[in-house]
Coordinates of C-alpha atoms in Angstrom, one line a residue:
X202 CA 102.7 267.1 53.6
X203 CA 106.0 267.8 51.6
X204 CA 105.9 268.1 47.9
X205 CA 108.6 265.9 46.4
X206 CA 109.8 268.4 43.9
X207 CA 110.2 271.4 46.2
X208 CA 113.8 271.0 47.2
X209 CA 114.6 270.7 43.5
X210 CA 112.6 274.0 42.7
X211 CA 114.4 275.7 45.6
X212 CA 117.7 274.7 44.1
X213 CA 116.9 275.8 40.6
X214 CA 115.5 279.2 41.8
X215 CA 118.5 279.8 43.9
X216 CA 120.6 279.2 41.0
X217 CA 118.5 281.4 38.8
X218 CA 118.8 284.2 41.2
X219 CA 122.6 284.0 41.1
X220 CA 122.4 284.2 37.3
X221 CA 120.1 287.2 37.6
X222 CA 122.4 289.0 39.9
X223 CA 125.4 288.3 37.6
X224 CA 123.5 289.6 34.7
X225 CA 122.5 292.8 36.5
X226 CA 126.1 293.4 37.3
X227 CA 127.2 292.8 33.8
X228 CA 124.6 295.2 32.3
X229 CA 125.3 297.8 35.0
X230 CA 128.9 297.5 34.2
X231 CA 128.3 298.0 30.5
X232 CA 126.3 301.0 31.0
X233 CA 128.7 302.4 33.6
X234 CA 131.8 302.0 31.4
X235 CA 130.0 303.0 28.2
X236 CA 132.1 301.0 25.8
X237 CA 132.0 302.1 22.2
X238 CA 129.5 304.8 23.2
X239 CA 126.8 302.3 24.1
X240 CA 125.2 304.2 26.9
X241 CA 125.2 307.5 25.0
X242 CA 123.7 305.8 21.9
X243 CA 120.9 304.2 24.1
X244 CA 120.0 307.4 25.8
X245 CA 120.1 309.5 22.7
X246 CA 117.9 307.2 20.6
X247 CA 114.1 307.4 20.7
X248 CA 113.9 303.6 21.0
X249 CA 116.8 303.3 23.6
X250 CA 114.5 302.0 26.2
X251 CA 113.6 299.0 24.0
X252 CA 117.2 298.5 23.2
X253 CA 118.2 298.5 26.9
X254 CA 115.4 296.1 27.7
X255 CA 116.3 293.7 24.9
X256 CA 120.0 293.8 26.0
X257 CA 119.1 293.1 29.7
X258 CA 116.8 290.4 28.7
X259 CA 119.3 288.7 26.4
X260 CA 122.1 288.8 29.2
X261 CA 119.6 287.7 31.7
X262 CA 118.7 284.5 29.7
X263 CA 122.4 283.8 29.0
X264 CA 123.6 284.1 32.6
X265 CA 120.5 282.6 34.0
X266 CA 120.9 279.5 31.8
X267 CA 124.6 279.4 32.6
X268 CA 124.0 279.3 36.4
X269 CA 121.2 276.7 36.0
X270 CA 123.3 274.5 33.8
X271 CA 126.2 274.7 36.2
X272 CA 124.1 273.8 39.1
X273 CA 122.4 270.9 37.3
X274 CA 125.8 269.5 36.1
X275 CA 127.2 269.7 39.6
X276 CA 124.4 267.6 41.1
X277 CA 126.0 264.3 40.2
X278 CA 129.4 265.1 41.5
X279 CA 131.0 262.8 43.9
X280 CA 131.6 264.8 47.2
X281 CA 134.2 262.6 48.5
X282 CA 136.8 264.0 46.2
X283 CA 136.6 261.5 43.3
X284 CA 136.4 262.7 39.8
X285 CA 133.8 260.1 38.5
X286 CA 130.1 260.0 39.0
X287 CA 128.7 259.7 42.4
X288 CA 128.0 256.0 43.4
X289 CA 124.6 254.8 43.4
X290 CA 122.9 254.0 46.8

């Protein structure tokens, strides 16, 4: 028995994984390049772990939402090359 919502959930989880990967890359790049001494500040402070976790969570929410929104908005696109909405069957 197939669950009707399963392809949609697979679609959404796939886009969320893309957003998660993008956020991991951005946070890693921030700490690798150390802009404005961000990495140094986080590692020297006693609450640096909390700051890193909050930054990573905020970036994950932002990029995850961006990827999900882009995927959802692309669902109704006409695949035949038109610019309008897809015709109804």
